[in-house]
Coordinates of C-alpha atoms in Angstrom, one line a residue:
F1 CA 125.9 -76.1 -8.5
A2 CA 128.2 -76.6 -11.4
A3 CA 127.8 -77.2 -15.1
M4 CA 129.9 -78.8 -17.8
A5 CA 130.4 -77.3 -21.2
G6 CA 127.4 -78.1 -23.3
D7 CA 125.0 -77.9 -20.4
P8 CA 121.8 -76.3 -21.6
L9 CA 121.6 -74.0 -18.5
L10 CA 125.2 -72.8 -19.1
A11 CA 124.4 -72.1 -22.7
A12 CA 121.1 -70.3 -21.9
H13 CA 122.4 -68.3 -18.9
P14 CA 126.2 -67.9 -18.9
E15 CA 125.7 -65.0 -16.4
L16 CA 125.0 -67.6 -13.7
F17 CA 128.5 -68.9 -13.8
G18 CA 132.0 -67.7 -12.9
A19 CA 135.1 -69.7 -12.0
I20 CA 136.0 -72.8 -14.0
V21 CA 137.7 -75.8 -12.3
G22 CA 138.4 -79.0 -14.1
G23 CA 136.0 -78.1 -16.9
R24 CA 133.2 -77.4 -14.4
H25 CA 131.6 -73.9 -14.5
L26 CA 130.8 -72.9 -10.9
F27 CA 127.8 -70.9 -9.8
C28 CA 128.7 -67.2 -9.2
P29 CA 126.8 -65.7 -6.2
S30 CA 128.2 -62.3 -7.2
S31 CA 125.7 -62.4 -10.1
P32 CA 122.1 -61.1 -9.2
A33 CA 120.7 -63.7 -11.6
T34 CA 122.5 -66.5 -9.6
R35 CA 121.1 -65.3 -6.3
Q36 CA 117.6 -65.1 -7.8
Y37 CA 118.0 -68.7 -9.3
L38 CA 119.1 -70.1 -5.9
R39 CA 116.2 -68.4 -4.1
E40 CA 113.6 -69.7 -6.6
L41 CA 115.2 -73.2 -6.6
T42 CA 115.1 -73.7 -2.8
E43 CA 111.7 -72.1 -2.5
S44 CA 110.2 -74.4 -5.2
V45 CA 111.6 -77.5 -3.4
F46 CA 110.1 -76.6 -0.1
R47 CA 106.8 -75.7 -1.6
K48 CA 106.5 -79.0 -3.4
A49 CA 107.6 -80.9 -0.2
P50 CA 106.1 -78.7 2.5
D51 CA 106.8 -81.2 5.3
L52 CA 110.6 -81.1 4.9
G53 CA 112.3 -80.4 8.1
G54 CA 115.2 -78.6 6.5
L55 CA 118.2 -78.8 4.2
I56 CA 121.9 -79.7 4.6
N57 CA 124.0 -78.2 2.0
I58 CA 127.7 -79.0 1.5
T59 CA 128.6 -75.4 0.8
H60 CA 132.3 -76.0 0.3
G61 CA 134.1 -79.4 0.1
E62 CA 133.9 -82.5 -2.0
R63 CA 132.1 -81.1 -5.1
G64 CA 132.1 -77.7 -6.9
T65 CA 129.4 -75.3 -5.7
T66 CA 130.1 -71.5 -5.7
C67 CA 133.1 -69.8 -7.2
L68 CA 134.8 -70.2 -3.8
S69 CA 135.1 -74.0 -4.6
A70 CA 137.8 -73.0 -7.1
L71 CA 140.0 -72.7 -4.0
G72 CA 140.8 -75.5 -1.6
G73 CA 140.6 -74.7 2.1
S74 CA 144.4 -74.3 2.3
V75 CA 144.7 -71.8 -0.6
D76 CA 145.1 -68.2 0.5
A77 CA 144.5 -66.5 -2.8
P78 CA 141.8 -64.4 -4.6
I79 CA 138.9 -66.4 -6.1
P80 CA 139.6 -66.9 -9.8
C81 CA 136.4 -65.2 -11.0
P82 CA 136.3 -61.7 -12.5
R83 CA 133.4 -60.8 -10.1
C84 CA 134.1 -62.9 -6.9
G85 CA 137.8 -62.3 -7.2
Q86 CA 137.3 -58.6 -6.2
R87 CA 135.4 -59.5 -3.0
P88 CA 136.2 -61.1 0.3
H89 CA 135.8 -64.8 0.4
G90 CA 133.1 -64.7 3.0
D91 CA 131.0 -62.3 1.1
V92 CA 130.6 -64.8 -1.7
I93 CA 129.4 -67.4 0.7
R94 CA 127.1 -65.0 2.4
D95 CA 125.4 -64.1 -0.9
S96 CA 124.9 -67.8 -1.7
L97 CA 123.5 -68.8 1.6
T98 CA 121.3 -65.7 2.0
A99 CA 119.6 -66.4 -1.3
M100 CA 119.1 -70.1 -0.4
A101 CA 117.8 -69.3 3.1
A102 CA 115.4 -66.8 1.8
G103 CA 113.9 -69.3 -0.6
I104 CA 113.6 -72.0 2.1
H105 CA 112.1 -69.8 4.7
A106 CA 109.6 -68.2 2.3
A107 CA 108.0 -71.6 1.9
A108 CA 108.9 -73.1 5.3
P109 CA 109.7 -70.5 8.0
D110 CA 110.6 -73.1 10.6
A111 CA 112.8 -75.3 8.4
A112 CA 116.4 -75.7 9.4
F113 CA 119.2 -74.8 6.9
I114 CA 122.6 -76.2 7.7
S115 CA 125.6 -75.0 5.7
W116 CA 128.4 -77.6 5.9
F117 CA 132.0 -76.6 5.2
Y118 CA 133.8 -79.9 4.6
F119 CA 137.5 -79.2 5.1
P120 CA 138.8 -82.8 5.6
H121 CA 142.5 -82.3 4.9
V122 CA 145.5 -82.4 7.3
N123 CA 147.4 -79.4 6.0
E124 CA 147.1 -75.9 7.5
H125 CA 144.2 -73.9 6.2
A126 CA 144.0 -70.3 4.9
P127 CA 142.7 -67.5 7.2
W128 CA 139.5 -67.3 5.3
A129 CA 138.7 -70.9 6.0
H130 CA 139.0 -70.3 9.7
T131 CA 136.7 -67.3 9.7
I132 CA 134.2 -68.4 7.1
G133 CA 131.6 -69.1 9.8
A134 CA 131.3 -65.4 10.5
S135 CA 129.9 -64.9 7.0
V136 CA 127.1 -67.4 7.5
P137 CA 123.7 -65.7 7.9
T138 CA 122.3 -65.9 11.4
D139 CA 119.2 -67.9 10.2
V140 CA 121.6 -70.6 8.9
V141 CA 123.6 -73.1 11.0
A142 CA 127.3 -73.3 10.2
Q143 CA 128.6 -76.9 10.3
F144 CA 132.3 -77.9 10.5
N145 CA 134.2 -81.2 10.7
Y146 CA 135.0 -81.8 14.4
E147 CA 138.2 -83.8 14.1
S148 CA 139.7 -83.0 10.7
G149 CA 143.2 -81.5 10.9
G150 CA 143.5 -82.5 14.5
A151 CA 146.9 -83.0 16.3
K152 CA 147.6 -85.8 18.7
T153 CA 150.8 -86.9 20.5
Q154 CA 151.6 -90.6 20.1
L155 CA 154.9 -92.2 21.0
G156 CA 156.5 -88.8 21.7
R157 CA 155.6 -87.3 18.4
V158 CA 152.8 -85.0 17.3
R159 CA 150.7 -86.7 14.6
H160 CA 148.1 -85.1 12.4
G161 CA 144.9 -86.7 11.1
G162 CA 142.4 -85.8 8.5
D163 CA 138.7 -86.6 7.9
Y164 CA 136.8 -88.2 10.8
W165 CA 138.1 -90.0 13.9
L166 CA 136.2 -91.8 16.6
S167 CA 139.5 -92.6 18.3
Y168 CA 140.5 -88.9 18.6
V169 CA 138.4 -87.0 21.2
G170 CA 139.2 -83.6 19.8
P171 CA 138.2 -81.0 18.8
A172 CA 140.7 -80.1 16.2
E173 CA 142.1 -76.6 16.7
R174 CA 140.7 -75.8 13.2
F175 CA 137.2 -76.6 14.4
A176 CA 137.6 -74.5 17.6
R177 CA 138.7 -71.5 15.5
Q178 CA 135.9 -72.0 13.0
A179 CA 133.3 -72.4 15.7
A180 CA 134.5 -69.4 17.6
A181 CA 134.3 -67.1 14.5
A182 CA 130.8 -68.3 13.8
R183 CA 129.6 -67.9 17.4
Q184 CA 131.1 -64.4 17.7
A185 CA 129.0 -63.4 14.7
G186 CA 125.8 -64.8 16.3
V187 CA 125.7 -67.9 14.1
E188 CA 124.7 -71.3 15.6
V189 CA 127.3 -74.0 15.2
S190 CA 127.0 -77.7 14.3
A191 CA 129.8 -80.3 14.7
K192 CA 130.1 -83.0 12.0
L193 CA 131.4 -86.3 13.3
Q194 CA 130.7 -90.1 13.0
V195 CA 129.5 -91.5 16.3
G196 CA 129.1 -95.2 15.7
C197 CA 132.4 -95.8 14.0
S198 CA 134.6 -94.0 11.6
Y199 CA 136.9 -94.8 8.7
E200 CA 139.6 -96.1 11.0
L201 CA 137.4 -99.1 11.4
G202 CA 134.2 -99.0 9.3
T203 CA 133.5 -102.7 8.6
V204 CA 131.6 -103.2 11.8
P205 CA 128.3 -101.6 12.9
F206 CA 129.9 -99.6 15.7
I207 CA 132.8 -99.5 18.1
P208 CA 131.5 -100.0 21.7
A209 CA 133.5 -97.1 23.2
P210 CA 130.9 -94.7 24.6
G211 CA 133.4 -93.0 26.8
L212 CA 134.9 -91.3 23.7
I213 CA 131.5 -89.9 22.7
Y214 CA 131.0 -88.6 26.3
R215 CA 134.2 -86.7 26.0
K216 CA 133.5 -85.4 22.5
L217 CA 130.1 -84.1 23.4
R218 CA 131.3 -82.6 26.7
A219 CA 134.0 -80.7 24.7
M220 CA 131.3 -79.6 22.2
R221 CA 129.3 -78.1 25.0
E222 CA 132.3 -76.2 26.2
H223 CA 132.8 -74.8 22.7
G224 CA 129.2 -73.6 22.4
V225 CA 128.1 -76.1 19.9
N226 CA 124.3 -76.2 19.4
H227 CA 123.9 -79.0 16.9
S228 CA 125.7 -82.1 15.7
M229 CA 125.5 -84.4 12.7
F230 CA 126.3 -88.0 13.9
C231 CA 127.0 -89.8 10.6
W232 CA 127.5 -89.6 6.9
Y233 CA 128.1 -93.1 5.6
V234 CA 129.8 -95.1 8.2
G235 CA 128.8 -94.8 11.9
N236 CA 125.1 -94.7 11.1
Y237 CA 124.1 -98.1 12.5
P238 CA 121.6 -98.1 15.4
G239 CA 123.1 -99.5 18.6
L240 CA 125.1 -98.5 21.6
M241 CA 127.0 -95.5 20.2
N242 CA 124.2 -93.6 18.5
H243 CA 122.0 -94.4 21.6
T244 CA 124.8 -92.8 23.7
G245 CA 125.0 -89.8 21.4
G246 CA 121.2 -89.3 21.7
R247 CA 121.4 -89.5 25.5
L248 CA 124.3 -87.1 25.6
A249 CA 122.5 -84.5 23.4
F250 CA 120.4 -83.8 26.5
E251 CA 123.1 -84.3 29.1
D252 CA 124.2 -81.5 31.4
F253 CA 127.4 -83.3 32.2
S254 CA 126.9 -82.9 35.9
V255 CA 128.0 -86.5 36.4
D256 CA 131.5 -87.8 35.4
E257 CA 132.2 -90.2 32.7
H258 CA 132.4 -93.3 34.9
E259 CA 129.0 -92.6 36.5
F260 CA 127.5 -91.8 33.1
L261 CA 128.7 -95.2 31.7
R262 CA 127.3 -97.0 34.8
R263 CA 123.9 -95.4 34.3
L264 CA 124.0 -96.1 30.5
A265 CA 124.8 -99.7 31.1
Q266 CA 122.1 -100.4 33.8
P267 CA 119.0 -100.7 31.6
L268 CA 121.0 -102.4 28.8
W269 CA 123.0 -105.0 30.8
G270 CA 121.1 -105.3 34.1
A271 CA 123.0 -107.5 36.5
A272 CA 126.1 -107.2 34.3
A273 CA 126.0 -103.4 34.1
E274 CA 129.1 -102.9 36.2
A275 CA 131.1 -105.3 34.1
A276 CA 129.8 -103.8 30.9
A277 CA 130.7 -100.2 32.0
K278 CA 134.2 -101.4 33.0
A279 CA 134.6 -103.1 29.6
W280 CA 133.6 -99.9 27.8
E281 CA 136.1 -97.9 29.8
L282 CA 138.9 -100.2 28.7
F283 CA 137.7 -100.3 25.1
S284 CA 137.8 -96.5 24.9
A285 CA 141.2 -96.4 26.4
A286 CA 142.5 -99.0 24.0
Y287 CA 140.9 -97.5 20.9
E288 CA 142.5 -94.1 21.5
N289 CA 145.8 -95.8 20.5
M290 CA 144.8 -96.2 16.9
P291 CA 147.6 -94.8 14.8
F292 CA 146.6 -91.2 14.0
S293 CA 147.4 -91.2 10.3
L294 CA 145.0 -90.6 7.4
M295 CA 146.5 -93.4 5.3
F296 CA 146.4 -95.9 8.2
Q297 CA 142.8 -94.9 8.7
Y298 CA 141.9 -95.5 5.1
Y299 CA 144.2 -98.4 4.2
G300 CA 145.4 -100.0 7.4
P301 CA 144.8 -103.7 8.2
Q302 CA 142.3 -103.1 11.0
N303 CA 139.4 -102.8 8.5
T304 CA 139.7 -105.9 6.3
G305 CA 143.0 -107.5 7.3
S306 CA 141.2 -110.8 7.9
V307 CA 141.0 -111.3 4.1
W308 CA 144.4 -109.7 3.2
Q309 CA 146.7 -111.8 1.0
L310 CA 149.8 -112.9 2.9
S311 CA 153.0 -113.1 1.0
A312 CA 156.4 -114.4 2.2
Y313 CA 158.0 -112.5 -0.7
P314 CA 157.9 -108.7 -1.3
R315 CA 155.5 -108.9 -4.3
L316 CA 154.1 -105.5 -3.2
R317 CA 150.6 -106.1 -4.2
P318 CA 148.6 -102.9 -3.5
L319 CA 146.3 -102.1 -0.6
S320 CA 142.7 -101.6 -1.3
P321 CA 140.3 -98.9 0.0
P322 CA 137.6 -100.7 2.1
W323 CA 134.9 -98.3 0.8
K324 CA 135.5 -99.3 -2.8
P325 CA 134.2 -102.8 -3.6
I326 CA 135.7 -102.8 -7.1
F327 CA 139.1 -103.7 -5.5
P328 CA 140.4 -107.1 -4.5
P329 CA 141.5 -107.9 -1.0
S330 CA 144.6 -106.0 0.0
G331 CA 148.1 -107.3 -0.7
D332 CA 151.4 -106.9 1.0
A333 CA 152.5 -103.3 0.2
L334 CA 152.0 -102.3 3.8
G335 CA 153.9 -99.0 3.5
E336 CA 151.0 -97.5 1.6
A337 CA 149.2 -97.3 4.9
L338 CA 152.2 -96.0 6.9
A339 CA 152.2 -92.2 6.2
G340 CA 153.9 -90.6 9.2
F341 CA 154.6 -93.9 11.0
S342 CA 157.3 -96.4 10.9
L343 CA 156.2 -100.1 10.8
D344 CA 157.6 -100.5 14.4
D345 CA 155.6 -97.5 15.7
A346 CA 152.4 -98.7 14.1
M347 CA 152.8 -102.1 15.6
T348 CA 153.5 -100.7 19.1
L349 CA 150.2 -98.8 19.0
M350 CA 148.2 -101.6 17.5
R351 CA 149.5 -103.9 20.2
R352 CA 148.2 -101.4 22.8
V353 CA 144.8 -101.4 21.0
S354 CA 144.7 -105.2 20.9
D355 CA 145.9 -105.8 24.4
G356 CA 143.6 -103.2 25.9
W357 CA 140.7 -104.6 24.0
Q358 CA 141.3 -108.1 25.3
E359 CA 141.4 -106.8 28.8
G360 CA 138.0 -105.2 28.3
L361 CA 136.7 -108.4 26.8
T362 CA 137.4 -110.3 30.0
Y363 CA 134.9 -108.0 31.8
L364 CA 132.3 -108.4 29.1
R365 CA 132.6 -112.2 29.3
Q366 CA 132.2 -112.0 33.1
G367 CA 129.0 -110.0 32.4
E368 CA 127.8 -112.8 30.2
A369 CA 128.2 -115.2 33.1
Q370 CA 126.5 -112.9 35.6
A371 CA 123.3 -112.2 33.6
R372 CA 121.0 -113.8 31.1
L373 CA 121.7 -111.9 27.9
N374 CA 118.9 -111.1 25.5
P375 CA 119.6 -111.4 21.7
E376 CA 120.7 -107.8 21.4
R377 CA 123.3 -108.0 24.1
R378 CA 124.5 -111.3 22.7
H379 CA 125.1 -109.5 19.4
D380 CA 127.0 -106.8 21.3
L381 CA 129.2 -109.5 22.8
C382 CA 129.7 -111.1 19.4
L383 CA 130.7 -107.7 18.0
A384 CA 133.2 -107.1 20.8
E385 CA 134.7 -110.6 20.2
A386 CA 134.9 -109.9 16.5
L387 CA 136.7 -106.6 17.2
G388 CA 139.2 -108.4 19.3
L389 CA 140.0 -110.6 16.2
H390 CA 140.2 -107.4 14.1
F391 CA 142.9 -106.0 16.3
E392 CA 144.8 -109.2 16.8
N393 CA 144.8 -109.7 13.0
A394 CA 146.2 -106.2 12.5
V395 CA 149.0 -106.9 14.9
N396 CA 149.7 -110.2 13.2
L397 CA 149.9 -108.6 9.8
L398 CA 152.2 -105.8 11.0
S399 CA 154.4 -108.4 12.8
F400 CA 154.5 -110.7 9.8
Y401 CA 155.8 -108.0 7.5
Q402 CA 158.2 -106.7 10.2
L403 CA 159.6 -110.3 10.3
R404 CA 159.8 -110.4 6.5
Q405 CA 161.7 -107.1 6.5
Q406 CA 164.2 -108.6 9.0
L407 CA 164.5 -111.8 6.9
F408 CA 165.3 -109.9 3.7
T409 CA 167.8 -107.6 5.4
G410 CA 170.0 -110.3 6.7
G411 CA 167.7 -112.2 9.0
E412 CA 168.2 -115.9 9.8
E413 CA 166.1 -118.9 8.8
A414 CA 164.6 -118.9 12.3
T415 CA 162.7 -115.8 11.4
L416 CA 160.8 -117.9 8.9
A417 CA 159.5 -120.1 11.7
K418 CA 158.0 -117.1 13.4
M419 CA 156.4 -116.0 10.1
R420 CA 155.0 -119.5 9.7
R421 CA 153.4 -119.5 13.2
L422 CA 151.8 -116.1 12.4
A423 CA 150.4 -117.5 9.1
E424 CA 149.0 -120.5 10.9
R425 CA 147.3 -118.2 13.4
E426 CA 145.9 -116.1 10.6
C427 CA 144.6 -119.3 9.0
A428 CA 142.6 -120.1 12.2
L429 CA 141.6 -116.4 12.9
S430 CA 139.8 -116.1 9.5
L431 CA 137.8 -119.2 10.4
Q432 CA 136.9 -117.9 13.8
L433 CA 135.7 -114.6 12.3
A434 CA 133.7 -116.5 9.7
E435 CA 131.8 -118.2 12.6
L436 CA 131.1 -114.9 14.2
C437 CA 129.8 -113.5 10.9
E438 CA 127.3 -116.4 10.7
E439 CA 126.1 -115.3 14.1
D440 CA 125.9 -111.6 13.3
S441 CA 125.4 -110.6 9.7
R442 CA 126.3 -107.0 10.4
L443 CA 130.0 -107.9 10.6
G444 CA 132.0 -107.0 7.5
F445 CA 129.4 -104.6 6.1
H446 CA 130.8 -101.2 5.0
S447 CA 128.1 -98.6 4.8
E448 CA 129.9 -96.6 2.0
A449 CA 130.8 -99.7 0.0
L450 CA 127.2 -100.8 0.5
C451 CA 128.3 -104.4 0.7
H452 CA 130.2 -106.8 2.9
R453 CA 134.0 -106.4 2.6
Y454 CA 134.5 -109.7 4.4
Y455 CA 132.0 -112.6 4.8
P456 CA 132.2 -116.3 5.7
K457 CA 133.0 -117.6 2.2
L458 CA 135.8 -115.1 1.6
L459 CA 137.2 -115.7 5.1
R460 CA 137.3 -119.4 4.6
R461 CA 138.8 -119.0 1.1
R462 CA 141.6 -116.9 2.6
S463 CA 142.2 -119.5 5.3
E464 CA 142.4 -122.2 2.6
L465 CA 144.9 -120.1 0.5
I466 CA 147.1 -119.6 3.5
R467 CA 147.1 -123.4 4.1
T468 CA 147.6 -124.4 0.5
S469 CA 149.8 -121.5 -0.8
V470 CA 151.4 -119.4 1.9
L471 CA 152.6 -122.1 4.2
P472 CA 154.2 -124.1 1.4
E473 CA 155.8 -120.9 0.1
I474 CA 157.4 -120.3 3.5
D475 CA 158.6 -123.9 3.6
A476 CA 160.0 -123.6 0.1
L477 CA 161.9 -120.4 1.1
A478 CA 163.3 -122.2 4.1
S479 CA 164.6 -125.0 1.9
A480 CA 166.1 -122.4 -0.5
M481 CA 167.9 -120.8 2.4
Q482 CA 169.1 -124.1 3.6
S483 CA 170.6 -124.7 0.2
G484 CA 172.6 -121.5 0.4
Q485 CA 170.3 -119.0 -1.4
T486 CA 169.5 -115.6 0.1
P487 CA 165.8 -114.6 0.4
W488 CA 166.4 -112.1 -2.4
Q489 CA 167.9 -114.8 -4.7
A490 CA 164.9 -117.0 -4.1
F491 CA 162.5 -114.3 -4.8
L492 CA 164.1 -113.0 -7.9
G493 CA 164.1 -116.5 -9.3
L494 CA 160.3 -116.6 -9.3
P495 CA 158.4 -115.9 -12.6
E496 CA 156.5 -113.0 -11.1
A497 CA 159.6 -111.3 -9.7
P498 CA 160.1 -107.6 -10.7
T499 CA 162.4 -106.7 -13.5
V500 CA 165.8 -105.8 -12.0
V501 CA 167.5 -102.7 -13.4
A502 CA 171.1 -101.7 -12.9
P503 CA 172.6 -98.2 -13.2
G504 CA 173.5 -96.8 -16.5
A505 CA 171.5 -98.8 -19.1
W506 CA 168.6 -97.0 -20.9
Q507 CA 165.2 -98.6 -20.4
P508 CA 162.4 -98.2 -22.9
A509 CA 159.1 -97.3 -21.3
A510 CA 156.5 -100.0 -21.4
G511 CA 153.9 -97.5 -22.6
G512 CA 156.3 -96.1 -25.3
G513 CA 157.3 -92.6 -26.1
Y514 CA 160.4 -92.3 -23.9
A515 CA 163.3 -94.1 -22.3
W516 CA 164.9 -93.7 -18.9
R517 CA 167.8 -94.7 -16.7
F518 CA 169.3 -94.1 -13.3
L519 CA 172.8 -93.2 -12.2
L520 CA 174.7 -92.9 -8.9
E521 CA 176.9 -89.8 -8.8
D522 CA 178.8 -89.0 -5.7
D523 CA 176.1 -89.1 -3.0
D524 CA 173.2 -88.4 -5.4
F525 CA 170.6 -90.5 -7.2
V526 CA 170.1 -89.3 -10.8
L527 CA 167.1 -90.1 -12.9
E528 CA 167.3 -89.3 -16.6
V529 CA 164.4 -89.3 -19.0
K530 CA 164.6 -88.9 -22.8
A531 CA 161.4 -88.2 -24.8
E532 CA 161.4 -89.7 -28.2
D533 CA 159.8 -86.7 -29.9
G534 CA 162.7 -84.5 -28.6
A535 CA 160.3 -82.0 -27.1
G536 CA 159.2 -81.1 -23.6
A537 CA 156.7 -83.7 -22.6
G538 CA 154.1 -82.0 -20.4
F539 CA 153.5 -84.1 -17.3
L540 CA 156.1 -86.3 -15.5
S541 CA 155.2 -88.3 -12.4
V542 CA 157.9 -90.2 -10.4
Y543 CA 157.0 -93.0 -8.0
M544 CA 159.4 -94.5 -5.5
I545 CA 158.9 -97.0 -2.7
D546 CA 161.4 -99.1 -0.7
A547 CA 162.1 -102.6 -2.0
L548 CA 160.2 -104.3 0.8
G549 CA 157.2 -102.0 0.7
V550 CA 157.2 -101.0 4.4
T551 CA 157.5 -97.2 4.0
F552 CA 155.0 -94.7 2.5
P553 CA 155.7 -94.2 -1.2
I554 CA 157.0 -91.0 -2.7
N555 CA 155.1 -89.6 -5.6
L556 CA 156.3 -86.4 -7.2
N557 CA 154.4 -84.7 -10.0
L558 CA 156.3 -82.3 -12.3
N559 CA 155.5 -80.0 -15.1
W560 CA 157.9 -80.5 -18.0
G561 CA 157.8 -77.6 -20.4
K562 CA 160.0 -75.3 -22.5
D563 CA 161.2 -73.4 -19.4
G564 CA 162.3 -76.5 -17.5
L565 CA 161.0 -78.9 -14.9
A566 CA 159.1 -77.8 -11.8
V567 CA 157.4 -79.8 -9.0
R568 CA 153.7 -79.3 -9.3
S569 CA 152.4 -81.5 -6.4
D570 CA 153.2 -84.5 -4.3
N571 CA 151.3 -87.1 -2.3
Y572 CA 152.4 -85.9 1.2
L573 CA 150.6 -82.6 1.6
H574 CA 147.0 -83.8 2.1
V575 CA 147.9 -86.8 4.2
L576 CA 150.8 -85.5 6.3
G577 CA 150.2 -81.8 6.3
Y578 CA 153.5 -80.8 4.6
N579 CA 155.0 -81.2 1.2
A580 CA 157.4 -84.1 0.5
P581 CA 160.9 -82.8 1.3
H582 CA 162.2 -84.7 -1.8
G583 CA 160.6 -82.1 -4.1
A584 CA 162.4 -79.1 -2.7
A585 CA 165.7 -81.1 -2.3
G586 CA 165.7 -82.2 -5.9
R587 CA 167.6 -80.5 -8.7
Y588 CA 165.8 -80.6 -12.0
A589 CA 167.0 -79.7 -15.5
C590 CA 166.0 -80.3 -19.1
S591 CA 167.3 -79.6 -22.5
G592 CA 165.7 -78.5 -25.7
G593 CA 166.3 -82.0 -27.1
G594 CA 163.6 -83.6 -24.8
A595 CA 166.0 -84.8 -22.2
A596 CA 165.4 -84.3 -18.5
S597 CA 167.6 -84.9 -15.4
L598 CA 166.3 -85.2 -11.9
R599 CA 168.7 -85.5 -9.0
W600 CA 168.1 -86.1 -5.3
P601 CA 170.4 -86.8 -2.3
L602 CA 170.6 -90.6 -2.2
A603 CA 170.3 -90.6 1.6
M604 CA 166.8 -89.2 1.6
L605 CA 165.4 -91.9 -0.7
P606 CA 164.0 -95.3 0.4
T607 CA 167.1 -97.2 -0.7
A608 CA 167.7 -99.8 2.0
E609 CA 170.5 -102.2 1.1
R610 CA 171.0 -100.6 -2.3
R611 CA 167.6 -101.4 -3.6
M612 CA 164.5 -99.4 -4.5
R613 CA 161.3 -99.9 -6.5
L614 CA 160.5 -97.3 -9.1
N615 CA 158.0 -96.4 -11.8
L616 CA 157.5 -93.3 -14.0
R617 CA 154.6 -91.9 -15.9
L618 CA 155.1 -89.5 -18.8
N619 CA 151.7 -88.1 -19.7
A620 CA 149.7 -91.4 -20.1
S621 CA 152.7 -93.7 -20.6
F622 CA 154.1 -95.8 -17.7
A623 CA 157.6 -97.0 -17.5
Q624 CA 156.4 -100.3 -16.1
G625 CA 153.0 -101.8 -16.5
N626 CA 149.9 -99.9 -17.6
G627 CA 148.8 -98.2 -14.3
Y628 CA 146.3 -99.1 -11.7
E629 CA 142.7 -98.1 -10.8
H630 CA 142.9 -94.7 -9.1
R631 CA 143.0 -94.9 -5.3
L632 CA 142.6 -91.9 -3.0
Y633 CA 146.0 -90.3 -2.4
L634 CA 147.8 -93.1 -4.2
A635 CA 146.9 -92.0 -7.7
G636 CA 147.2 -94.5 -10.6
F637 CA 150.4 -96.3 -9.4
S638 CA 150.7 -99.8 -8.1
P639 CA 153.8 -100.8 -6.2
E640 CA 153.6 -104.2 -7.8
Q641 CA 154.0 -102.6 -11.2
T642 CA 157.5 -101.3 -10.5
V643 CA 161.0 -102.2 -11.5
L644 CA 163.6 -103.1 -8.8
L645 CA 166.6 -100.8 -8.9
Q646 CA 169.7 -102.6 -7.6
W647 CA 173.3 -101.5 -7.4

């Protein structure tokens, strides 16, 4: 529902289009011609394919559709279209859906039409986004994300999560408000969730925690939900969880969770049913402890940690999104996954997941001894064992980098011995998981990546690299410390160590076009940038992360123009639900000579032990390196391509 400049449809019928976003011309439902086009389009599809059961339309979300797509769900503003901007937001959606529904039902009166409003982000949404369901025609089903934007208390703090979560029962308050508005208008409601597994662990076919699905669907019933979509990419694999969802779709919830699980297990596990049901209860309880953070969900070690590259030194190699196979295995910049969590808190929660899972495994293993398992149940046991390794691996990685942090902040040589033991365990763990992969080829496959993100050859290669590279590196660091060097001195003596920059000296940008320096004035950190052409430069992006890579990076984007510097955006809002405080706390100034000054209180920056890693981007030019492939919510920066500020 969008056209780029030069599109023949746009050239022939400009009246169909309205708002423009990112060069895309969006369909304008306020135009009668657009409504006619939408009606004819959907009718033609259903006449040519008369047996279609229906249509699911992402009405607002990932891609541009109507003029309303010019606004994110959190933006409370008029639509930037001369026609739609004069109308309530809901009226624009109603016109679009009414036209599409008329076309569908003219050809197929019984076909279903589901209008999906994909609002995945954490931050608070605008009033129109909460009430949009009331504008959906009554012959259309309104679908909303069930967990997105939810709140959950973990370790005494309220955490917020975006997108989909199996480990969070929900529903999110946002969903409850959206569903209520739709129901009050006589519109049927659908819940979008991912039943088998979700992005917090999507490299297995499913997570055997059916108690969580019981609770989700029971809550849906209480909220008057008539329909549900059980998967998109991940979570689609046939097995226990989608079987459970299918059973629960017809459940009246007259029996409690424990009894439901017992009945669910009986035909599947036979004599081992009681043991299986108990294991599932423990698995569900354990899995609920998954750190409720969008970045941990997307980038945390629980997905592919079994092939992560270990490093005794803070090289800060970037993390990789599991759903993108173009990236190598993740490195050691663990902080990229820790939005909203300290390393200690993440490890506490993952220990609870791992310990609880191991307890559940004892019951499943008892069940194996009690009954003769068919091949499908043996695969289920293999999956549960593999998940036990996933969670142990996540704890090992978090612990390894916690120990590295202690070592580089004054820890003793004995810390290295603990790191070595963890590395040795990881060496063995990868080999164990490789054996399980050979038994069950589903392991490691990510449905969105459409490939295996770990597999026997890669796991064995990682084990070999730990044995031949990581363990010798730990031993070499121990020798260096015995000879009187600090860990930092040993690291900075390596060829791949970052460039060290001291206060005051101007540094030419690697990409050219400007120079920069930093100063310490009173209790402030001052960053100065000088454009070579002596003019305002357009776009300035500042990237900061702690020197050991264990805190979530700060990325502020500023407009630099004739009238000064102004913060345009940051990387906190969509993942934490609020803007980075550093933006508002900063003081920004520029001169007509192309010089800019950015000042922040030193205490609020990630400057442990008088060190910090930094990079800048002025338009297309990076201060260090040449940028990195775009990663969701991490932009084009790599923590490895930074300088080390030291004072």
